[in-house]
mmCIF file of C-alpha atoms in Angstrom:
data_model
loop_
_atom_site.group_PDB
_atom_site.id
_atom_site.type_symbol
_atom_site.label_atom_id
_atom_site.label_comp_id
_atom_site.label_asym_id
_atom_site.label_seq_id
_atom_site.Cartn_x
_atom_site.Cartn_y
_atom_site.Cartn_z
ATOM 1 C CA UNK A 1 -10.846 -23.384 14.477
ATOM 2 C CA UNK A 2 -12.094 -21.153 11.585
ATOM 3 C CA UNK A 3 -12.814 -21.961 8.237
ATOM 4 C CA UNK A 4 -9.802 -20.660 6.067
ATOM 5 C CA UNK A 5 -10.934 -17.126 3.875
ATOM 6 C CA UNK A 6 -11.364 -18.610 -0.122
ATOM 7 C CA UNK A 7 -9.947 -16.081 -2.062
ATOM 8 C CA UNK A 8 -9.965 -15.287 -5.455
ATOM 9 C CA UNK A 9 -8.035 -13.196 -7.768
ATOM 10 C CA UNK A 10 -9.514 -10.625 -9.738
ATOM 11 C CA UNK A 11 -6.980 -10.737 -13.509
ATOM 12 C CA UNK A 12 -3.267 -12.495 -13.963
ATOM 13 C CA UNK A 13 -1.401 -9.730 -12.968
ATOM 14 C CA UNK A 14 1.930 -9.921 -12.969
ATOM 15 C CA UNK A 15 2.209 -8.153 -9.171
ATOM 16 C CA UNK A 16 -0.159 -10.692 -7.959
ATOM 17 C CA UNK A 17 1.685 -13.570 -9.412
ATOM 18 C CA UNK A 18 5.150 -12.088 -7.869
ATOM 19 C CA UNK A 19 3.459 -11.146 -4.288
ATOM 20 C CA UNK A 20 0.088 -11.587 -3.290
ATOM 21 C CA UNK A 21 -1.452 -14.582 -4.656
ATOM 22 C CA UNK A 22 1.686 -16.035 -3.300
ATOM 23 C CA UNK A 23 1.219 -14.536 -0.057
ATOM 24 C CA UNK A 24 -2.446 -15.911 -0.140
ATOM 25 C CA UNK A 25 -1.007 -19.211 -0.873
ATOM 26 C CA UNK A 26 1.327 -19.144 2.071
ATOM 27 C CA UNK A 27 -1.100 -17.202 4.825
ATOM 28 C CA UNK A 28 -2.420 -18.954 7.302
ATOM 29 C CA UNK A 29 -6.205 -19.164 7.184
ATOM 30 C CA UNK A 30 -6.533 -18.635 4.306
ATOM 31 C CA UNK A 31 -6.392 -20.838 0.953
ATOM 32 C CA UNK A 32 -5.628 -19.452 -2.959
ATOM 33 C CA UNK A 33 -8.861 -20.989 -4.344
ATOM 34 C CA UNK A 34 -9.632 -19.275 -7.784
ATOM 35 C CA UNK A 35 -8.263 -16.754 -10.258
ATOM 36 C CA UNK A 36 -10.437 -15.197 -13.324
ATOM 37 C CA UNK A 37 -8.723 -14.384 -16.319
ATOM 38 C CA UNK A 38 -9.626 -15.306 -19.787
ATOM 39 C CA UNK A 39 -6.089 -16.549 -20.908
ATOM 40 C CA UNK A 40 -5.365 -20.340 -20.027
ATOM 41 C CA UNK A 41 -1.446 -19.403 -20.817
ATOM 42 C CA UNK A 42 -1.911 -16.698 -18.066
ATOM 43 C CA UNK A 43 -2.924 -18.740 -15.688
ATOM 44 C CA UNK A 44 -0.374 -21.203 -15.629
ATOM 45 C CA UNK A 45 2.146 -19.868 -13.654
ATOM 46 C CA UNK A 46 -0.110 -19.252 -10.811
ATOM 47 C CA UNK A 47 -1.190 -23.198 -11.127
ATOM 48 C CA UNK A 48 2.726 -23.976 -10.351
ATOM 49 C CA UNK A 49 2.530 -23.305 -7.441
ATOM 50 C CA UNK A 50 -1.483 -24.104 -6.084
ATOM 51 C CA UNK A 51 -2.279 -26.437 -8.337
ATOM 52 C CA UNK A 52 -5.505 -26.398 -7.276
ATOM 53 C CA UNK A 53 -6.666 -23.004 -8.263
ATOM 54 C CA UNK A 54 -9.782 -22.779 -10.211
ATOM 55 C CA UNK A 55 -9.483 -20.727 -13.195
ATOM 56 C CA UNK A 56 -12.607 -18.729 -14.046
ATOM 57 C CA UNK A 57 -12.594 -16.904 -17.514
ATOM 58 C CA UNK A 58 -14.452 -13.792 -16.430
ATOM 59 C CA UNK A 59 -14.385 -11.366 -13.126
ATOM 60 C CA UNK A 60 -18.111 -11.855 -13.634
ATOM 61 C CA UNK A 61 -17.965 -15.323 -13.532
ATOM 62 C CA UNK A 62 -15.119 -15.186 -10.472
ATOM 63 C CA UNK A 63 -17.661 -12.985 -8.444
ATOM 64 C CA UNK A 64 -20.246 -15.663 -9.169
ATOM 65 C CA UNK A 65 -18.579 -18.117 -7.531
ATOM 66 C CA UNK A 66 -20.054 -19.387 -4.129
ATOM 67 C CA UNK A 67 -17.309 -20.562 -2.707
ATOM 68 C CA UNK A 68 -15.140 -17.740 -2.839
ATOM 69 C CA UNK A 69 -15.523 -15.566 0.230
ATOM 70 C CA UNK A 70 -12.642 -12.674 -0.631
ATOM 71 C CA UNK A 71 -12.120 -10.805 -3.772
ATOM 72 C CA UNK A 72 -8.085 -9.689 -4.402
ATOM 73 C CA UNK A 73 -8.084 -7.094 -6.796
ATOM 74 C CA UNK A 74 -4.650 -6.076 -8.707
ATOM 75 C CA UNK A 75 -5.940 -4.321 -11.490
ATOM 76 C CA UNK A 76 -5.187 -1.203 -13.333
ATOM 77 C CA UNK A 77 -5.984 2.287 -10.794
ATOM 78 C CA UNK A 78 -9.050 3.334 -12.722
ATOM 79 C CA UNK A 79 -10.545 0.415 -12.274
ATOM 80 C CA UNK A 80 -10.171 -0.201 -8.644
ATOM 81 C CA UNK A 81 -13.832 2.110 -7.384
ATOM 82 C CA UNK A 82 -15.661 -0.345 -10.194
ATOM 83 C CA UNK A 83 -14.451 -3.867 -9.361
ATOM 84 C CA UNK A 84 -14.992 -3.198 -5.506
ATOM 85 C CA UNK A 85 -18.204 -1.975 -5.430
ATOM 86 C CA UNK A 86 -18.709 -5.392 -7.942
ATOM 87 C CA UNK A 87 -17.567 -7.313 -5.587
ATOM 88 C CA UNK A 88 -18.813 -6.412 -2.443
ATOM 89 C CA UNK A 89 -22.514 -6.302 -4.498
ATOM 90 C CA UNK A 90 -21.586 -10.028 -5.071
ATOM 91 C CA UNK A 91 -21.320 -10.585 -1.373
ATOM 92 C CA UNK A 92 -17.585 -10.934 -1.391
ATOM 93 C CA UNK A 93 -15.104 -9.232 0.851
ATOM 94 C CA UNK A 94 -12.759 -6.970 -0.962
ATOM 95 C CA UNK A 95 -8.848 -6.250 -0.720
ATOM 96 C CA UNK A 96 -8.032 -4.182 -3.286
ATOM 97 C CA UNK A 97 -4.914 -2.785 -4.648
ATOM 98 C CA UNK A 98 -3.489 0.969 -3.573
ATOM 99 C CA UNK A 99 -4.663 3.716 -4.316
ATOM 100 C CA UNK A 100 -8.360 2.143 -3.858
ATOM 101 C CA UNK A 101 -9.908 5.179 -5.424
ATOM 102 C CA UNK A 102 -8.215 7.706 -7.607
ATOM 103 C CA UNK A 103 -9.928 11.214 -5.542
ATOM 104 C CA UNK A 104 -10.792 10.732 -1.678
ATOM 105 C CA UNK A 105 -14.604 11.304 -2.416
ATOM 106 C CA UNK A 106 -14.622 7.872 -4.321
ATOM 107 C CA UNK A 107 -13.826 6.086 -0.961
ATOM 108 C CA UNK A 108 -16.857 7.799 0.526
ATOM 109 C CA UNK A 109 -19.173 5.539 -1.905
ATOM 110 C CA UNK A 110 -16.836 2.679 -0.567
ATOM 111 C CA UNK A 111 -17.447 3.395 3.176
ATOM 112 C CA UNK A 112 -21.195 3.828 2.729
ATOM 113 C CA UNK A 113 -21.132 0.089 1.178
ATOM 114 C CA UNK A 114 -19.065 -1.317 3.487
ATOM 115 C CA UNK A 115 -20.986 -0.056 6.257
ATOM 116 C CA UNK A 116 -24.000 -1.364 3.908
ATOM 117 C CA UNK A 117 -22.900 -4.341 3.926
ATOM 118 C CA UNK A 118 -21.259 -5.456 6.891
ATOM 119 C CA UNK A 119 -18.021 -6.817 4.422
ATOM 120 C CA UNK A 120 -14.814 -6.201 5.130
ATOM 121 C CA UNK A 121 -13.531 -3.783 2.250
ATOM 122 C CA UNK A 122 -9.921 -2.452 2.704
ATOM 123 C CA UNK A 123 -6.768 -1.008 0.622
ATOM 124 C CA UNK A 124 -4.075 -3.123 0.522
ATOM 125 C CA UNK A 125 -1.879 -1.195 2.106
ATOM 126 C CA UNK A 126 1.053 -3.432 3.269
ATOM 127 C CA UNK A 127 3.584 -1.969 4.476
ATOM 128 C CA UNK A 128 1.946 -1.048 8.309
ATOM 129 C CA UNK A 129 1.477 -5.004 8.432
ATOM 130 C CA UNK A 130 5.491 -5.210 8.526
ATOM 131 C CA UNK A 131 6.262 -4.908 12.313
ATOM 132 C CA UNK A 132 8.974 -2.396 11.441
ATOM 133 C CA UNK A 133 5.782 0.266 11.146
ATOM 134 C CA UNK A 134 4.680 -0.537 14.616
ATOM 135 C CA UNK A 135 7.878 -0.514 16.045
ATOM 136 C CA UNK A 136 8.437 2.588 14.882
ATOM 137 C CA UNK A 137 5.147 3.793 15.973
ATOM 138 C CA UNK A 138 5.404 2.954 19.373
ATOM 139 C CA UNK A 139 9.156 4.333 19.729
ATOM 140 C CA UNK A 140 7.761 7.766 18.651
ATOM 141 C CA UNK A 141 4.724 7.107 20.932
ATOM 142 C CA UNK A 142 6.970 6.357 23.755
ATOM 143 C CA UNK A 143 9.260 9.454 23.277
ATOM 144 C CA UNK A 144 12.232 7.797 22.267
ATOM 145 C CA UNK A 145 13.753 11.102 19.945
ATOM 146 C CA UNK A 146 12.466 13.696 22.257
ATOM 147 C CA UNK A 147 9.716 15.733 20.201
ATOM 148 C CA UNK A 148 9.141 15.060 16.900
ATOM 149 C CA UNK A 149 9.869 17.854 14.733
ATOM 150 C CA UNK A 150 10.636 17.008 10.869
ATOM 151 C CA UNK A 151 10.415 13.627 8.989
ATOM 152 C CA UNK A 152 12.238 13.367 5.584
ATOM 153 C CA UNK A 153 11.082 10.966 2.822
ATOM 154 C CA UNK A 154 12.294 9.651 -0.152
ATOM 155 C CA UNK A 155 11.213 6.852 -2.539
ATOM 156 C CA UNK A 156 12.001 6.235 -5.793
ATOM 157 C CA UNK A 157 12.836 3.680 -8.703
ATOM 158 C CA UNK A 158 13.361 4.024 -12.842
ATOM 159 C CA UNK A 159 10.549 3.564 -14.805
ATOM 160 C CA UNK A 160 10.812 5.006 -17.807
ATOM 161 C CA UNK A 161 9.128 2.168 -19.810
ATOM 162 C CA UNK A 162 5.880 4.567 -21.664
ATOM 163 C CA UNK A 163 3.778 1.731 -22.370
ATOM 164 C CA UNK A 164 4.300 0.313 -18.235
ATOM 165 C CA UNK A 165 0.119 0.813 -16.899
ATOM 166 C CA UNK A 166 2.487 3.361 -14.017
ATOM 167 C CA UNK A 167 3.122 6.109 -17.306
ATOM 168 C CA UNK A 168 -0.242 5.617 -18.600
ATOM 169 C CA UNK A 169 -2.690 8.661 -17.662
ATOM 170 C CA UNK A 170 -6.000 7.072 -19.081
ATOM 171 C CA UNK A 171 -5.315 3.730 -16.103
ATOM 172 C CA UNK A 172 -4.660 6.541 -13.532
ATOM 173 C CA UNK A 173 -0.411 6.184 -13.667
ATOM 174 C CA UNK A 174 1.481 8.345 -12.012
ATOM 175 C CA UNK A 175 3.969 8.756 -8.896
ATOM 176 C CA UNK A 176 1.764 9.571 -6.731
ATOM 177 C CA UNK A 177 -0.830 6.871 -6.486
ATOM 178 C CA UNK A 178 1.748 4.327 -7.499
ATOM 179 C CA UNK A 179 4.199 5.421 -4.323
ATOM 180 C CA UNK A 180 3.377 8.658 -3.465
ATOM 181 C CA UNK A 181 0.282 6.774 -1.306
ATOM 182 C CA UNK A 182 3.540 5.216 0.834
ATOM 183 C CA UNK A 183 5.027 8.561 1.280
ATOM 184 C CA UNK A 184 1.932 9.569 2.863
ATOM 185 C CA UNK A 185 0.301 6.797 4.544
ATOM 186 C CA UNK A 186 3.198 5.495 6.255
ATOM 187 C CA UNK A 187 4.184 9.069 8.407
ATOM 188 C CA UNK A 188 0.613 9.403 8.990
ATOM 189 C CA UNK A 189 0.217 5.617 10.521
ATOM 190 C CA UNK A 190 3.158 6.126 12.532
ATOM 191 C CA UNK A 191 2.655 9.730 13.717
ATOM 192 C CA UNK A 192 -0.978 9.655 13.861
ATOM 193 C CA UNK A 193 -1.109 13.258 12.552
ATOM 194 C CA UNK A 194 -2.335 14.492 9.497
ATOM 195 C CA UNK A 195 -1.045 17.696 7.353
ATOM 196 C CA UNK A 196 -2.304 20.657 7.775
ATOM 197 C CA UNK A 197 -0.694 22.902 5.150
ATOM 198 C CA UNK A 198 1.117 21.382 1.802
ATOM 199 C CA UNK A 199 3.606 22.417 -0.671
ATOM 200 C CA UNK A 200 4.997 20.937 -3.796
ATOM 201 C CA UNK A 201 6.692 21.160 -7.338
ATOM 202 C CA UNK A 202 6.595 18.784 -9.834
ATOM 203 C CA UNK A 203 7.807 17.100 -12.984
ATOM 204 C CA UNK A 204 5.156 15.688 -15.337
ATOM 205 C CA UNK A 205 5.573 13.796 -18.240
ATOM 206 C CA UNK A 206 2.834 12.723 -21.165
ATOM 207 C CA UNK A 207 0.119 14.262 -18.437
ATOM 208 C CA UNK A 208 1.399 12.039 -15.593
ATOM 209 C CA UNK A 209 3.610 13.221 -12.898
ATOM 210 C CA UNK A 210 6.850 11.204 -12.531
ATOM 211 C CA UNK A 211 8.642 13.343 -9.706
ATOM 212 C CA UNK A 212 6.697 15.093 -6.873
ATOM 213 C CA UNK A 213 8.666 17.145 -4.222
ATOM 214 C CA UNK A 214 6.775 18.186 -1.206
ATOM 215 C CA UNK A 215 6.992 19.908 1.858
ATOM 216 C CA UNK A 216 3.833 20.079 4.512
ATOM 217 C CA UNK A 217 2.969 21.227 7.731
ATOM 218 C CA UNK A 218 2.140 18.606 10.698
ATOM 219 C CA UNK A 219 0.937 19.274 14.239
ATOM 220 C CA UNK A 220 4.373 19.784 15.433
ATOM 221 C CA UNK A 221 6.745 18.678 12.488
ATOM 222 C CA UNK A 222 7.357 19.670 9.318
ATOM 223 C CA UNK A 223 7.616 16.683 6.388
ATOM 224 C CA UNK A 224 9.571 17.100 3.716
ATOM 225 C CA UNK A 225 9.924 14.035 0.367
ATOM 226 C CA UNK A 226 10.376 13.576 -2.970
ATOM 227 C CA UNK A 227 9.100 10.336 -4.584
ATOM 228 C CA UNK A 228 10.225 9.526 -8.342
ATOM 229 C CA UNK A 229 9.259 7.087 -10.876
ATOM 230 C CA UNK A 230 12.414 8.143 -13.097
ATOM 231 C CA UNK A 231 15.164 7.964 -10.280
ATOM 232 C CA UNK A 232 17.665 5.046 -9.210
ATOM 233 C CA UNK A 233 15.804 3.082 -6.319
ATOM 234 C CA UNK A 234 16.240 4.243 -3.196
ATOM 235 C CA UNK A 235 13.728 4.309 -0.180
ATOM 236 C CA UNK A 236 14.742 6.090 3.483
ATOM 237 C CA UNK A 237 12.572 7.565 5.947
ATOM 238 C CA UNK A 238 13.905 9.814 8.868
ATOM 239 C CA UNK A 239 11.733 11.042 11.527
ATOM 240 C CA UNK A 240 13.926 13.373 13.845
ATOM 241 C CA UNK A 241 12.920 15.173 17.115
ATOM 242 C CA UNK A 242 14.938 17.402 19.373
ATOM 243 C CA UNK A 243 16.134 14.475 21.348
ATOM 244 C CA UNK A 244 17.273 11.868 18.668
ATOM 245 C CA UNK A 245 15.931 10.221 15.123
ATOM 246 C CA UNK A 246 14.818 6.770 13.653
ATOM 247 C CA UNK A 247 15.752 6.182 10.545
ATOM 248 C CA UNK A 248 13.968 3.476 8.660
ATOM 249 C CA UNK A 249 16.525 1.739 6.171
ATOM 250 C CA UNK A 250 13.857 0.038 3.594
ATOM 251 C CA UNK A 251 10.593 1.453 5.128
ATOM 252 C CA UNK A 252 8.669 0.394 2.013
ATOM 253 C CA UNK A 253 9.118 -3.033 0.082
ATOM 254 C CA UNK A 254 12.035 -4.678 2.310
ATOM 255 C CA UNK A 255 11.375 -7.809 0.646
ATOM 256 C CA UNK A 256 12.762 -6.746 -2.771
ATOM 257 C CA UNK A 257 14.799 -3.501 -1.910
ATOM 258 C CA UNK A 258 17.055 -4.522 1.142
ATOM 259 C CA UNK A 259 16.959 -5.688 5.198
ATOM 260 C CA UNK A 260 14.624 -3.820 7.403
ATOM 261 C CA UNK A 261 16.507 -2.119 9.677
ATOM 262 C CA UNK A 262 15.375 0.574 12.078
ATOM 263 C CA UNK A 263 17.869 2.629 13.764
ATOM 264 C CA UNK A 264 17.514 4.600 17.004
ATOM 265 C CA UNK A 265 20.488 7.157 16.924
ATOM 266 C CA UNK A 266 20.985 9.891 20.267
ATOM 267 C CA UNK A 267 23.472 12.046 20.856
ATOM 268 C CA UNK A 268 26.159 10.506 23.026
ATOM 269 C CA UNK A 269 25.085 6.892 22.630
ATOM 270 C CA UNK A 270 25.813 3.968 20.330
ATOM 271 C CA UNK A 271 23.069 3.478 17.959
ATOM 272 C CA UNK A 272 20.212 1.159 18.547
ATOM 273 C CA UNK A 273 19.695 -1.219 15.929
ATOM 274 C CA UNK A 274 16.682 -3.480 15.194
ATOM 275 C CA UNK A 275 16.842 -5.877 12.000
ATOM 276 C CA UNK A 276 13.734 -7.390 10.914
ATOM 277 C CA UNK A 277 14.901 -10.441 8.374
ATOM 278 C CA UNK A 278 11.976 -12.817 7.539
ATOM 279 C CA UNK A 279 8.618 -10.492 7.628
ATOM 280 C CA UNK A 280 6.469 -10.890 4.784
ATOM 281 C CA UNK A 281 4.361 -7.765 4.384
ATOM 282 C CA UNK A 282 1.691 -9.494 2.118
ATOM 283 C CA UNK A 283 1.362 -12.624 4.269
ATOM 284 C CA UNK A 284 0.814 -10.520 7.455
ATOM 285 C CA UNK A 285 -1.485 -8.327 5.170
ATOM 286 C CA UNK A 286 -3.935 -11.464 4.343
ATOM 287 C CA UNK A 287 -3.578 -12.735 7.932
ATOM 288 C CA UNK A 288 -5.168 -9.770 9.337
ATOM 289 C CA UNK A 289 -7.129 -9.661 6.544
ATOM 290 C CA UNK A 290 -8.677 -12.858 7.492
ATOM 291 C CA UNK A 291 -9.020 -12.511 11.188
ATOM 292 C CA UNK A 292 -11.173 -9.496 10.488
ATOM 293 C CA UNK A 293 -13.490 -11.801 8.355
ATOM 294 C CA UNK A 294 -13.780 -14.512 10.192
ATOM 295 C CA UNK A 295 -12.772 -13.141 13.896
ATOM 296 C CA UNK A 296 -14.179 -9.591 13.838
ATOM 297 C CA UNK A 297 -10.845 -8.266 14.613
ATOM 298 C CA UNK A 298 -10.116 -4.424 13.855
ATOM 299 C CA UNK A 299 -8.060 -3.818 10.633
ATOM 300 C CA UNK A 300 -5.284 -1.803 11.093
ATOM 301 C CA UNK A 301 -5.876 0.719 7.390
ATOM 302 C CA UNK A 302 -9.490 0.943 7.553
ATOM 303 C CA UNK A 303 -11.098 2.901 4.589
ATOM 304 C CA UNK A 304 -11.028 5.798 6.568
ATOM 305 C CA UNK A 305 -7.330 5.710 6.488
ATOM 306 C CA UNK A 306 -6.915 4.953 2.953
ATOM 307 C CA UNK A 307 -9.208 8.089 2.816
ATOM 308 C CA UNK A 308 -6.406 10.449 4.712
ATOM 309 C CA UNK A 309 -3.641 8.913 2.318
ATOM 310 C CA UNK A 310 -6.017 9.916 -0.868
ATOM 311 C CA UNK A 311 -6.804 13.555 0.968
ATOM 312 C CA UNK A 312 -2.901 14.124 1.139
ATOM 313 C CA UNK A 313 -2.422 12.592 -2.692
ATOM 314 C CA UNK A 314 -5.531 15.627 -3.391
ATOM 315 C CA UNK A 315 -3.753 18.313 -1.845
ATOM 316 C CA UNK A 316 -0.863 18.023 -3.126
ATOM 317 C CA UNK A 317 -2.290 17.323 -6.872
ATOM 318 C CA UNK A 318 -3.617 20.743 -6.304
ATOM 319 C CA UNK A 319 -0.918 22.517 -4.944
ATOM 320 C CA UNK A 320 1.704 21.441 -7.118
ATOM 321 C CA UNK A 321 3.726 23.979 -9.493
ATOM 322 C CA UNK A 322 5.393 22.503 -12.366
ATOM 323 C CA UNK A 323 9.081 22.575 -12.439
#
């Protein structure tokens, strides 16, 4: 058997004390071993539950470390190209918080140092590790609505908060790379297409956009979302074809917003219902994450994919009219 991935945390923040350093905690193969942060007070909470987590009071000091193989990094957007290319100088594989980069060029410099390297160095992109993705994904593979021809999106939740780091323009806030990269990436991973024409409109506040509308051009279907950081939460995807549709009930954080559920419905027939209850998106993300370290396995949102996602965020950026 494998020796578990050490991982560290990169800062206290409060996303990776909710989700992921819990989800390290809890993965198998893998074991919460350090966290840097130069507030003792901060680190508590994380201690309560792995008492055994090292605190470091630097990053500098955290990529130091030689027994920590795996860098988590949850820290502001503009920071994300930085801290990678840090880490992965320090010999560390590298799971960083979406977006990775804050333009698609930036992940270029990331794929030349992965490939540098030999690390693994991904976006943590969770929700494709929740088996509703794949199910979905092979349904549509499989022909299950006919043709695909249109997919409606729409994510949202109130934010209006101007000091939150997701309204703050100087640490790269904004809809789009704090959801918009969901909107995106997800109808890409399951349709395997990317856009070849976009539209959009949107509302920007304080030089950071809080609702994006967009319509775009597919091979074969058209996509059309809005995504909204000043909306009542609500998440729904639809892809429809000339035969049927799935809709995808909480296609994005099912753990906090409501039951996975992902419905097959065809004219004629009773719906199909599948319910996925006890999937954790962020342990399945560190599982995989580990068996590409330590098993060479392929990891399902390479950079290449994260670089798709960013090209999409890009295009739109520059298409959009404000409203």
């Amino acid at each position: 058997m494998s020796e578990p991935v050490r991982w560290g945390v990169l800062g206290a923040a409060n996303f990776a004390l909710q989700h992921m350093a819990r989800a390290i905690h809890a993965a198998e193969g893998a074991e919460f071993a350090a966290i840097a942060t130069s507030s003792a007070a901060k680190a508590e909470p994380f201690r309560a539950f792995a008492p055994g987590v090292r605190v470091h009071d630097s990053y500098d000091a955290l990529l130091a470390d030689p027994e920590i193989d795996a860098i988590y990094i949850p820290l502001p957007n503009h920071l994300h190209v930085e801290w990678t290319q840090k880490a992965a100088r320090a010999g560390k594989h590298v799971l960083c918080e979406k977006p990775i980069a804050m333009t698609a060029p930036e992940i270029d410099q990331l794929i030349a140092l992965r490939d540098e390297t030999g690390l693994v160095i991904a976006e943590a992109f969770m929700i494709v590790h929740h088996p509703q993705w794949t199910c979905v994904r092979d349904m549509l593979d499989a022909g299950e609505v006919g043709t695909l021809r249109h997919v409606d999106v729409a994510f949202s939740f109130n934010n209006p908060d101007p000091g939150n780091i997701r309204n703050r323009v100087e640490a790269g806030g904004g809809v789009l790379p704090d959801i918009g990269v969901y909107a995106f990436g997800g109808v890409r991973y399951a349709t395997g297409q990317e856009p070849e024409a976009v539209m959009a409109r949107w509302k920007v506040e304080n030089e950071v956009d809080t609702f994006v509308q967009v319509w775009a051009d597919f091979p074969g279907f058209t996509y059309g979302g809005t995504v909204s950081t000043r909306l009542a939460p609500r998440q729904e995807v639809t892809f429809q074809g000339d035969r049927g549709s799935i809709r995808m009930s909480a296609p994005f954080n099912p753990t906090v917003f409501g039951e996975a559920r992902v419905e097959l419905h065809r004219d004629g027939q009773q719906a199909e219902v599948r319910r996925f209850t006890s999937d954790n998106h962020y342990v399945l993300q560190v599982e995989a994450f580990g068996r590409a370290v330590r098993g060479g396995d392929a990891y399902a949102v390479p950079l290449e994919f994260s670089r798709g996602t960013q090209a999409m965020i890009d295009q739109v950026k520059a298409a959009a009219v404000q409203m």
